[in-house]
Amino acid sequence: MIKTPFGSKSTADEVLAGLDLSDRTVVVTGCSGGIGFETMRALSAKGARVIGIARSLNKAQNACLRTDTQATAVGCDQSDLQSVIHAADFISERFEKIDVIVANAGITGSKQATTRDGIEMQFLVNYLSHFLLVNKLLPKLPDKKGRVVIVSSSASKNQAPKEGIRFDDLDGHRDYSASKFYGQSKLALSIFAGELSRRLAPRGIVVNSLHPGAVRGTDLNRSIQFPVSLVLSIAELFFKTASQGAATQCLLAASPLVEGVSGQYWADCQITGGSKYLTDLVMAERLWRTSEELLVRKLNVGG
């Protein structure tokens, strides 16, 4: 198994040290803050042409301006799949190739289940919107060199339902828990990464998922309410910095140290153990099929 010289304290700049990425075009979702912004900033600093996606064009533009580079801003509300389609079409029309996709954006849920188009919001934003975006951009990824980086979480193992994906309760009507459904959305991302890796193997495109670690200063916990928010604010004193949190995804996006490595689950810049469901090929196939059905039948959009 591959081992890298980096670990939990490594920063995005450290894992990219010495690299010239001026020939790379990279898409980063959730670029407006936290590890998404740090990923965009670090890759841009090494010369990569970065396409930064945020919830609104204004947020994306402000983030891109902060990098002091020629990053391209794209507004995309990932709770609206038509917005995802428009963003993917814009990118496809403007760029001849995309070397790397970093699926980073994410939300946490509120105490009460929130749905759109009959789908629980965390599953929709964290997972299904990325399933759609990545699949629409796949024709732009070059064979043998393309990379897809899926930002999951340890919640995929520690918080997801014990049965894995609740295919019969994707709207949370039966038994909703914000933390459990967050874990389910992150499990779906890692399962998706594994299945996508298998499907893209003939093209030589690598796909990996990762846990960035507990990171302070992100927008992810904006929906968390008092008193949990108070406890979290104290705990954050011991969390990773945003640059440390972005290190693993930057490593997977650009480092030659991991070239050709695919279908793995990473944390702290090393391959690690994920959920037991990451090797469940039946669940992976069902998730893929269900995702396509949700897009085509319920939402009337193409995957």
PDB file of N, CA and C in Angstrom, residues 252-286:
ATOM      1  N   LEU A 252      -4.423  14.557  -3.547  1.00  0.00           N
ATOM      2  CA  LEU A 252      -5.105  13.676  -4.501  1.00  0.00           C
ATOM      3  C   LEU A 252      -5.378  14.378  -5.826  1.00  0.00           C
ATOM      4  N   ALA A 253      -5.520  15.683  -5.791  1.00  0.00           N
ATOM      5  CA  ALA A 253      -5.818  16.433  -7.007  1.00  0.00           C
ATOM      6  C   ALA A 253      -4.608  16.586  -7.907  1.00  0.00           C
ATOM      7  N   ALA A 254      -3.400  16.672  -7.317  1.00  0.00           N
ATOM      8  CA  ALA A 254      -2.274  17.103  -8.140  1.00  0.00           C
ATOM      9  C   ALA A 254      -0.943  16.400  -7.907  1.00  0.00           C
ATOM     10  N   SER A 255      -0.741  15.742  -6.787  1.00  0.00           N
ATOM     11  CA  SER A 255       0.590  15.210  -6.498  1.00  0.00           C
ATOM     12  C   SER A 255       0.936  13.998  -7.358  1.00  0.00           C
ATOM     13  N   PRO A 256       2.171  13.964  -7.906  1.00  0.00           N
ATOM     14  CA  PRO A 256       2.612  12.774  -8.641  1.00  0.00           C
ATOM     15  C   PRO A 256       2.823  11.569  -7.723  1.00  0.00           C
ATOM     16  N   LEU A 257       2.873  11.793  -6.421  1.00  0.00           N
ATOM     17  CA  LEU A 257       3.074  10.694  -5.472  1.00  0.00           C
ATOM     18  C   LEU A 257       1.918   9.700  -5.486  1.00  0.00           C
ATOM     19  N   VAL A 258       0.737  10.157  -5.887  1.00  0.00           N
ATOM     20  CA  VAL A 258      -0.439   9.291  -5.873  1.00  0.00           C
ATOM     21  C   VAL A 258      -0.936   8.998  -7.280  1.00  0.00           C
ATOM     22  N   GLU A 259      -0.107   9.231  -8.261  1.00  0.00           N
ATOM     23  CA  GLU A 259      -0.495   8.989  -9.649  1.00  0.00           C
ATOM     24  C   GLU A 259      -0.884   7.529  -9.857  1.00  0.00           C
ATOM     25  N   GLY A 260      -2.018   7.304 -10.473  1.00  0.00           N
ATOM     26  CA  GLY A 260      -2.485   5.954 -10.754  1.00  0.00           C
ATOM     27  C   GLY A 260      -3.217   5.273  -9.620  1.00  0.00           C
ATOM     28  N   VAL A 261      -3.244   5.900  -8.431  1.00  0.00           N
ATOM     29  CA  VAL A 261      -3.948   5.314  -7.282  1.00  0.00           C
ATOM     30  C   VAL A 261      -5.424   5.675  -7.380  1.00  0.00           C
ATOM     31  N   SER A 262      -6.299   4.682  -7.341  1.00  0.00           N
ATOM     32  CA  SER A 262      -7.724   4.939  -7.540  1.00  0.00           C
ATOM     33  C   SER A 262      -8.577   4.034  -6.663  1.00  0.00           C
ATOM     34  N   GLY A 263      -9.765   4.513  -6.356  1.00  0.00           N
ATOM     35  CA  GLY A 263     -10.730   3.715  -5.615  1.00  0.00           C
ATOM     36  C   GLY A 263     -10.423   3.566  -4.141  1.00  0.00           C
ATOM     37  N   GLN A 264      -9.639   4.498  -3.591  1.00  0.00           N
ATOM     38  CA  GLN A 264      -9.245   4.417  -2.186  1.00  0.00           C
ATOM     39  C   GLN A 264      -9.941   5.494  -1.353  1.00  0.00           C
ATOM     40  N   TYR A 265      -9.968   5.243  -0.049  1.00  0.00           N
ATOM     41  CA  TYR A 265     -10.501   6.197   0.917  1.00  0.00           C
ATOM     42  C   TYR A 265      -9.332   6.713   1.744  1.00  0.00           C
ATOM     43  N   TRP A 266      -9.194   8.041   1.855  1.00  0.00           N
ATOM     44  CA  TRP A 266      -8.025   8.657   2.441  1.00  0.00           C
ATOM     45  C   TRP A 266      -8.376   9.532   3.647  1.00  0.00           C
ATOM     46  N   ALA A 267      -7.397   9.701   4.535  1.00  0.00           N
ATOM     47  CA  ALA A 267      -7.469  10.676   5.621  1.00  0.00           C
ATOM     48  C   ALA A 267      -6.045  11.007   6.025  1.00  0.00           C
ATOM     49  N   ASP A 268      -5.805  12.252   6.385  1.00  0.00           N
ATOM     50  CA  ASP A 268      -4.467  12.701   6.802  1.00  0.00           C
ATOM     51  C   ASP A 268      -3.400  12.319   5.783  1.00  0.00           C
ATOM     52  N   CYS A 269      -3.739  12.450   4.511  1.00  0.00           N
ATOM     53  CA  CYS A 269      -2.812  12.216   3.390  1.00  0.00           C
ATOM     54  C   CYS A 269      -2.348  10.768   3.266  1.00  0.00           C
ATOM     55  N   GLN A 270      -3.105   9.850   3.845  1.00  0.00           N
ATOM     56  CA  GLN A 270      -2.776   8.430   3.749  1.00  0.00           C
ATOM     57  C   GLN A 270      -4.043   7.622   3.445  1.00  0.00           C
ATOM     58  N   ILE A 271      -3.878   6.485   2.775  1.00  0.00           N
ATOM     59  CA  ILE A 271      -4.999   5.560   2.590  1.00  0.00           C
ATOM     60  C   ILE A 271      -5.385   4.999   3.951  1.00  0.00           C
ATOM     61  N   THR A 272      -6.682   4.939   4.214  1.00  0.00           N
ATOM     62  CA  THR A 272      -7.141   4.461   5.509  1.00  0.00           C
ATOM     63  C   THR A 272      -8.413   3.644   5.339  1.00  0.00           C
ATOM     64  N   GLY A 273      -8.922   3.125   6.425  1.00  0.00           N
ATOM     65  CA  GLY A 273     -10.136   2.316   6.374  1.00  0.00           C
ATOM     66  C   GLY A 273     -11.384   3.173   6.422  1.00  0.00           C
ATOM     67  N   GLY A 274     -12.324   2.867   5.565  1.00  0.00           N
ATOM     68  CA  GLY A 274     -13.591   3.575   5.556  1.00  0.00           C
ATOM     69  C   GLY A 274     -14.725   2.666   5.984  1.00  0.00           C
ATOM     70  N   SER A 275     -15.932   3.005   5.602  1.00  0.00           N
ATOM     71  CA  SER A 275     -17.113   2.201   5.919  1.00  0.00           C
ATOM     72  C   SER A 275     -17.020   0.820   5.272  1.00  0.00           C
ATOM     73  N   LYS A 276     -17.603  -0.137   5.942  1.00  0.00           N
ATOM     74  CA  LYS A 276     -17.644  -1.493   5.387  1.00  0.00           C
ATOM     75  C   LYS A 276     -18.427  -1.549   4.085  1.00  0.00           C
ATOM     76  N   TYR A 277     -19.285  -0.561   3.878  1.00  0.00           N
ATOM     77  CA  TYR A 277     -20.113  -0.562   2.667  1.00  0.00           C
ATOM     78  C   TYR A 277     -19.348  -0.120   1.415  1.00  0.00           C
ATOM     79  N   LEU A 278     -18.120   0.333   1.565  1.00  0.00           N
ATOM     80  CA  LEU A 278     -17.342   0.753   0.406  1.00  0.00           C
ATOM     81  C   LEU A 278     -16.940  -0.422  -0.472  1.00  0.00           C
ATOM     82  N   THR A 279     -17.048  -1.624   0.063  1.00  0.00           N
ATOM     83  CA  THR A 279     -16.762  -2.827  -0.738  1.00  0.00           C
ATOM     84  C   THR A 279     -18.033  -3.575  -1.122  1.00  0.00           C
ATOM     85  N   ASP A 280     -19.188  -2.979  -0.844  1.00  0.00           N
ATOM     86  CA  ASP A 280     -20.469  -3.603  -1.160  1.00  0.00           C
ATOM     87  C   ASP A 280     -20.864  -3.211  -2.587  1.00  0.00           C
ATOM     88  N   LEU A 281     -20.548  -4.068  -3.538  1.00  0.00           N
ATOM     89  CA  LEU A 281     -20.791  -3.745  -4.947  1.00  0.00           C
ATOM     90  C   LEU A 281     -22.274  -3.719  -5.282  1.00  0.00           C
ATOM     91  N   VAL A 282     -23.070  -4.484  -4.563  1.00  0.00           N
ATOM     92  CA  VAL A 282     -24.521  -4.478  -4.796  1.00  0.00           C
ATOM     93  C   VAL A 282     -25.113  -3.130  -4.388  1.00  0.00           C
ATOM     94  N   MET A 283     -24.691  -2.634  -3.229  1.00  0.00           N
ATOM     95  CA  MET A 283     -25.177  -1.326  -2.789  1.00  0.00           C
ATOM     96  C   MET A 283     -24.694  -0.226  -3.727  1.00  0.00           C
ATOM     97  N   ALA A 284     -23.462  -0.331  -4.201  1.00  0.00           N
ATOM     98  CA  ALA A 284     -22.911   0.676  -5.120  1.00  0.00           C
ATOM     99  C   ALA A 284     -23.713   0.729  -6.411  1.00  0.00           C
ATOM    100  N   GLU A 285     -24.043  -0.422  -6.944  1.00  0.00           N
ATOM    101  CA  GLU A 285     -24.819  -0.483  -8.175  1.00  0.00           C
ATOM    102  C   GLU A 285     -26.232   0.062  -7.949  1.00  0.00           C
ATOM    103  N   ARG A 286     -26.815  -0.270  -6.801  1.00  0.00           N
ATOM    104  CA  ARG A 286     -28.164   0.216  -6.510  1.00  0.00           C
ATOM    105  C   ARG A 286     -28.158   1.734  -6.325  1.00  0.00           C
TER     106      ARG A 286
END
